[in-house]
Structures are given as C-alpha cells and as structure tokens.
Short mmCIF file of C-alpha atoms and ligand atoms in Angstrom, two decimals:
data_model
loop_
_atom_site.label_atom_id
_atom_site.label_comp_id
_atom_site.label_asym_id
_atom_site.label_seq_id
_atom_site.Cartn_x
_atom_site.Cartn_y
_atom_site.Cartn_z
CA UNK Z 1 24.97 174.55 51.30
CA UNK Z 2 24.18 173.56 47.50
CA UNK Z 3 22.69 176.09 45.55
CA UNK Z 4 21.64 176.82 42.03
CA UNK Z 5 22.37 179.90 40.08
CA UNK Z 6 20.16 179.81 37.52
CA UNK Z 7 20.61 181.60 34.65
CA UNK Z 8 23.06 181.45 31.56
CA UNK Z 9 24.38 184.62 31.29
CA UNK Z 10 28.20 184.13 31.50
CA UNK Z 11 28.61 187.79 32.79
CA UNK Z 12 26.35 187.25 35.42
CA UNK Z 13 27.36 183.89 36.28
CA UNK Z 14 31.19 185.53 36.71
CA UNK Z 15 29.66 188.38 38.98
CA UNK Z 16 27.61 186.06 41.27
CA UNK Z 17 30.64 183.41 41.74
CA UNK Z 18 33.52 186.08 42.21
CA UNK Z 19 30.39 187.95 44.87
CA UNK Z 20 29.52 184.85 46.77
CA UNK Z 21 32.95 182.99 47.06
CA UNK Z 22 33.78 185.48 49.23
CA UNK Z 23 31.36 184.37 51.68
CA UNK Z 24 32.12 180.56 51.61
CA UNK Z 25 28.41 179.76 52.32
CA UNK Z 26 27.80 177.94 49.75
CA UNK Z 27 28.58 175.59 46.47
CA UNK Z 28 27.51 177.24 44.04
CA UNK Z 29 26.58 175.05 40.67
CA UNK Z 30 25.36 176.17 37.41
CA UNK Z 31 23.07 175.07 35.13
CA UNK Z 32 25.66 173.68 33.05
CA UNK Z 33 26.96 171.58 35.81
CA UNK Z 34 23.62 170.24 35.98
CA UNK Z 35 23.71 169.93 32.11
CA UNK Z 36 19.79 171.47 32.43
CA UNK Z 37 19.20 172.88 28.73
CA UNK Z 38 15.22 173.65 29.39
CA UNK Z 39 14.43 177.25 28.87
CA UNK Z 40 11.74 179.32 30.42
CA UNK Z 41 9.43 181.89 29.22
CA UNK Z 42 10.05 185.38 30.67
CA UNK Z 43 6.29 186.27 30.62
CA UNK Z 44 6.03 188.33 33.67
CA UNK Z 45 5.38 192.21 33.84
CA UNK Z 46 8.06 192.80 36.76
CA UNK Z 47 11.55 191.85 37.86
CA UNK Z 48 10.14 190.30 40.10
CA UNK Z 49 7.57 188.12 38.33
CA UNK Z 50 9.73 187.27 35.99
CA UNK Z 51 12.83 186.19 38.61
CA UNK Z 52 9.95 184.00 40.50
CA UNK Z 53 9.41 182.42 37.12
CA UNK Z 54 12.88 181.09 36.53
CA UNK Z 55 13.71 180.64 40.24
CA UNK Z 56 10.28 178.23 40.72
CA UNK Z 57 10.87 176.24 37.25
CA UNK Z 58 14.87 175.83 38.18
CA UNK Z 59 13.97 174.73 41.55
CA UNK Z 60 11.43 172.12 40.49
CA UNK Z 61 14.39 170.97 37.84
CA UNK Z 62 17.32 170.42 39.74
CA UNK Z 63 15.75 169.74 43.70
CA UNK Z 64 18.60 172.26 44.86
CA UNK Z 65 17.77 175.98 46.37
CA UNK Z 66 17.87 178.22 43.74
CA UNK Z 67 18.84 181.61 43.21
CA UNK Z 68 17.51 183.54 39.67
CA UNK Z 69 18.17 186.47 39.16
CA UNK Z 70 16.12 188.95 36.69
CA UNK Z 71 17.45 192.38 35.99
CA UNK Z 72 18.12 195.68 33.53
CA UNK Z 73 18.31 198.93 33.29
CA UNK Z 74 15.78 201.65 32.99
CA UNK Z 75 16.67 204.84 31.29
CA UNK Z 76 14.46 207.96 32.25
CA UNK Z 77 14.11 209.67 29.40
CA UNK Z 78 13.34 206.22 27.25
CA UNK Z 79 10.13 206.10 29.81
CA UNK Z 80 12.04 203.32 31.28
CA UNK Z 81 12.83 201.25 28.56
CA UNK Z 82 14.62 198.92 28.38
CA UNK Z 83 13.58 197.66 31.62
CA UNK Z 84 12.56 193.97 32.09
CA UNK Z 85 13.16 193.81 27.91
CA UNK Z 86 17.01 194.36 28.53
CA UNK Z 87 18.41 191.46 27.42
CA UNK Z 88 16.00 191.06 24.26
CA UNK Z 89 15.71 195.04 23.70
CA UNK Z 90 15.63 195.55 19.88
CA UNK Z 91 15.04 192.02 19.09
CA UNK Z 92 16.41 188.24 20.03
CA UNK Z 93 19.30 188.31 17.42
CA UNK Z 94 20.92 191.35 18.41
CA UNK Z 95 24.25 191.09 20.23
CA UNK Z 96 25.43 193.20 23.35
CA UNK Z 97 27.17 195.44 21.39
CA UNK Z 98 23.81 196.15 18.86
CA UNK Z 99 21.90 196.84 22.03
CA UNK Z 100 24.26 199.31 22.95
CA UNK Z 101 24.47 201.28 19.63
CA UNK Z 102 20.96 200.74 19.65
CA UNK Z 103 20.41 202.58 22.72
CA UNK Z 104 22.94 205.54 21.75
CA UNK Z 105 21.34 206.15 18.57
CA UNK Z 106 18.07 206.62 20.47
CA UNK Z 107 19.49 208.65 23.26
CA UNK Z 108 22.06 210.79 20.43
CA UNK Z 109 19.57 214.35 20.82
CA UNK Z 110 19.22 213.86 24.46
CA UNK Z 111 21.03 216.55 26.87
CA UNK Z 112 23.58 215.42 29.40
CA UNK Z 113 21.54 216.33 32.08
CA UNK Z 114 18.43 214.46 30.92
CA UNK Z 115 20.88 210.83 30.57
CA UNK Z 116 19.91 209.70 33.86
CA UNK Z 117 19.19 205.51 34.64
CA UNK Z 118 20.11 203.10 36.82
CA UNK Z 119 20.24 199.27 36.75
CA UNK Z 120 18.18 197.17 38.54
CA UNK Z 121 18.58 193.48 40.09
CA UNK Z 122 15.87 191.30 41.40
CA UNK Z 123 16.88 188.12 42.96
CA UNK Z 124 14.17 185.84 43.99
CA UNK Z 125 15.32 182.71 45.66
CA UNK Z 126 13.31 178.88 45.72
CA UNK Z 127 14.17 176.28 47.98
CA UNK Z 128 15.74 178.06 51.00
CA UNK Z 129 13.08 176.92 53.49
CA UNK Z 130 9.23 177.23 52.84
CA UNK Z 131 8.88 180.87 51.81
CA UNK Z 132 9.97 182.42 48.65
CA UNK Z 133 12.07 185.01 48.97
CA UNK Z 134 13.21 188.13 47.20
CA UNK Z 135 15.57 191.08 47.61
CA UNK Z 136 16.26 194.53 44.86
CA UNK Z 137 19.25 196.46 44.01
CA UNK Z 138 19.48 199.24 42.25
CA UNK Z 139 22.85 201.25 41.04
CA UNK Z 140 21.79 204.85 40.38
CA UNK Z 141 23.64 206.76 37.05
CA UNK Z 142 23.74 207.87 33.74
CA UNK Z 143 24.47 206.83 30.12
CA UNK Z 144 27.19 208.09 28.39
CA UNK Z 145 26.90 209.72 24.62
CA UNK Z 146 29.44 206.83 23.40
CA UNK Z 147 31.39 203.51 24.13
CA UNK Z 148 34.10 203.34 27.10
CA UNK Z 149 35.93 200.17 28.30
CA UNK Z 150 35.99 196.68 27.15
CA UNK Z 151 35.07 194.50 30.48
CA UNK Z 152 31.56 193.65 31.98
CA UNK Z 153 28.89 192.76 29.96
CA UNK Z 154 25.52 193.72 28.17
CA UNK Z 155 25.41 197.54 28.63
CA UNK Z 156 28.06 198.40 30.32
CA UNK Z 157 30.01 200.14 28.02
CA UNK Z 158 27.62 202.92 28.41
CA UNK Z 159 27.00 203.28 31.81
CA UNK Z 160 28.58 205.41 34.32
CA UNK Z 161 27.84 205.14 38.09
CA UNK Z 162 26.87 208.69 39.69
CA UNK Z 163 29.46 211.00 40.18
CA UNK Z 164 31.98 208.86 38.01
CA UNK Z 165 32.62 209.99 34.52
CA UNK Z 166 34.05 206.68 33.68
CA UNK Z 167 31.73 203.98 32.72
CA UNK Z 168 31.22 200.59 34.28
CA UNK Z 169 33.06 198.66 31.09
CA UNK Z 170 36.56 200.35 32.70
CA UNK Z 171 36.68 198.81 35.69
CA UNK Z 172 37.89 195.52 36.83
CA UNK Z 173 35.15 193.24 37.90
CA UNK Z 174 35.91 193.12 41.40
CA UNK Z 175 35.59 197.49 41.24
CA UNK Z 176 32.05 197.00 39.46
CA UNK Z 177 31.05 194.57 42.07
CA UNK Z 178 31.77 196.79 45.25
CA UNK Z 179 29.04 199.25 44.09
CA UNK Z 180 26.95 197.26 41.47
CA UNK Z 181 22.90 196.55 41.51
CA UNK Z 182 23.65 192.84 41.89
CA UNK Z 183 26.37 193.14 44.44
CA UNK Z 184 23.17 195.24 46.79
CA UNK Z 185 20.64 192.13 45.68
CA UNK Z 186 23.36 189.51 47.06
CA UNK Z 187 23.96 191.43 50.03
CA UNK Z 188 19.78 191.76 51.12
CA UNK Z 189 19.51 188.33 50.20
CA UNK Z 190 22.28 186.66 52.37
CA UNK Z 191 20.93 189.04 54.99
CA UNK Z 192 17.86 187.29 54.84
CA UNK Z 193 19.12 184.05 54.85
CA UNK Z 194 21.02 185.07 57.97
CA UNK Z 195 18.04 186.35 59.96
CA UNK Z 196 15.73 183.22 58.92
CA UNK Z 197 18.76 181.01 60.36
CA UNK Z 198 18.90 179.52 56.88
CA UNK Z 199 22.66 179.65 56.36
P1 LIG C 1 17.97 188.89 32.26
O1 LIG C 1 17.98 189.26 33.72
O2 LIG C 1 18.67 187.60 32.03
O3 LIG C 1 16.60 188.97 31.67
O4 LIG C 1 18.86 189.93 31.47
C1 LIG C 1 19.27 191.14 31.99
C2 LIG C 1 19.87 192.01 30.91
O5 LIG C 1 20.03 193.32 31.48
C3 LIG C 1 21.27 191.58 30.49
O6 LIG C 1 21.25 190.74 29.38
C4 LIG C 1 21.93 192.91 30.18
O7 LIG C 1 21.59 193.33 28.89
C5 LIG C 1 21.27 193.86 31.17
N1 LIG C 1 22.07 193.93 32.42
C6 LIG C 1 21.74 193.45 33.64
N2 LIG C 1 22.73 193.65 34.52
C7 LIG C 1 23.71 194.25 33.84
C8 LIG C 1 25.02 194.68 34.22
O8 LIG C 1 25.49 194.50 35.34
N3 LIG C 1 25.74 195.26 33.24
C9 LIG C 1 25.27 195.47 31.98
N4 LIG C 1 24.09 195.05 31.57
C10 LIG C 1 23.30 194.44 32.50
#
C-alpha cells in the first residue's frame, strides 16, 4: 500500500521510515517525493485536532492515505508547556538547540524530583477506508538539568526515559525507537489497520 507521511520534520521522517520498514506494509513517500510545498495552519487546541488538520489537508493534496503525525512533550512542573507549542515553543526562529536551553533555563530552580514529563504522539490517519482514524503514545520521564548526547532530534538532548539516567540524544535511533512515544502511536495504528482488514 501507498501511503503519505506527512510532515517535514527530517527527525521524524527518519523515525517513521526506519519504524515502518520493518513491517513491509507499505511504500512509504514523503512530501518531498510528492514535491507538495503547501503548508498548513496548526490551529487546533489538541494533538489530536491539530494531527486531523494536517492528515485531512495532505490527504485532499496528494489522493494517497495519509499518516500525520502531531506531537511534544509536556513538562509537569511548566503546567504542561510546551505541549502542542513544541516545535514553535519560544518563537518560530528558534532552533532545536534554543528550545532546549530555553527550556533548561526555565526548569534551572526546579528539584530533581519535581522534573517529571513525558512526550506525546498523536497520529491521525486519512484515507485508509471511510473513517478517520487515530491512535496516542506517550513515553513517560524526566528532563535532565543539562545537555547529553548528540543524536535524535528537537528535545532530546534533555530527556531521559524513566528509570534511565541517560537521555534519549545517547542512544542510537533504533534504541529510542523500541521504547519511544511514536514507536507506541505506530504500533496502535497498524493494529487498527489490522483489525479493520485495511492492510
Ligand atoms: P509537530 O508535531 O511537527 O508540531 O512538532 C513536534 C515537536 O515536538 C518537534 O518539533 C519537537 O520539538 C518535539 N518532539 C516531538 N517528538 C520528539 C522526539 O521524539 N524527540 C524530541 N523532540 C520531539
């Protein structure tokens, strides 16, 4: 089957190819491949609005099942934040590694015991029959008090899973993916697909 990973985020892109190759269900394309350049307005309050927003205007773009993704992590003692504003948190021209710093100087008088977050990934699919379908993932943990490790993407640096004192950043990606939020959100999804006898 032909499907459409919509989004542009190389990191992601990496995670969902090296995730569903595994399962040889599908070719996946991107939206380079389909050289679409149109962007869409996040302007949902959830994950999950905000996933059906990309998934539905993707989907009406390329005719192909599509698979968006919309996800980010929420830090307890931020009330949450960054949450759905991860990837713009601070403002549009920061980079990765701003966000980061950003988030460490807010976090530098909390307690180690009061670090607690977890990411969050909401994958809302178009196009795979009539219904549109979503699934969650969520990778429990806590942020570190500075930078570890060089691989991943966006916040992962600072980010260590429960009961591992190293942070996501150190591991290989196939490591991350075993245990990660998005590897959960593939695995409900395809499990729908399965029981719907779409794939
Ligand atoms: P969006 O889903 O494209 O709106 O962006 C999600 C944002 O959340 C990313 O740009 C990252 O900042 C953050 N994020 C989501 N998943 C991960 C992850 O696996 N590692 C690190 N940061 C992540």
């Amino acid at each position: 089957m032909k499907i459409l990973i919509a989004t542009t985020n190389i990191g992601k892109i990496k995670e969902f190819q090296e995730i569903l190759n595994q399962k040889k269900i599908f070719e996946i394309f991107t939206l380079n491949d389909l050289k679409i350049n149109e962007d869409v307005e996040e302007t949902g309050n959830t994950f999950e609005e905000n996933a059906q927003i990309k998934a539905t205007f993707y989907n009406q773009l390329s005719r192909m099942p599509t698979i968006s993704e919309d996800s980010g992590l929420a830090i307890d003692s931020l009330n949450g934040e960054p949450g759905i504003y991860s990837a713009r948190y601070g403002g549009v021209n920061l980079s990765d590694n701003d966000r980061v710093e950003l988030v460490l100087k807010k976090m530098s008088k909390i307690p180690i015991e009061e670090r607690s977050a977890r990411f969050i990934s909401v994958i809302c699919g178009v196009g795979f029959g009539s219904n549109t379908l979503f699934s969650r993932g969520e990778l429990e943990g806590s942020i570190s008090s500075s930078k570890q490790g060089s691989n991943g993407f966006g916040y992962d640096p600072i980010f260590s899973p429960i009961g591992d004192n190293a942070t996501l950043a150190t591991k290989e990606i196939d490591e991350k993916n075993k245990i990660s939020h998005r590897r959960k959100s593939i695995e409900i999804f395809l499990n729908k697909l399965i029981k719907d006898k779409i794939v």
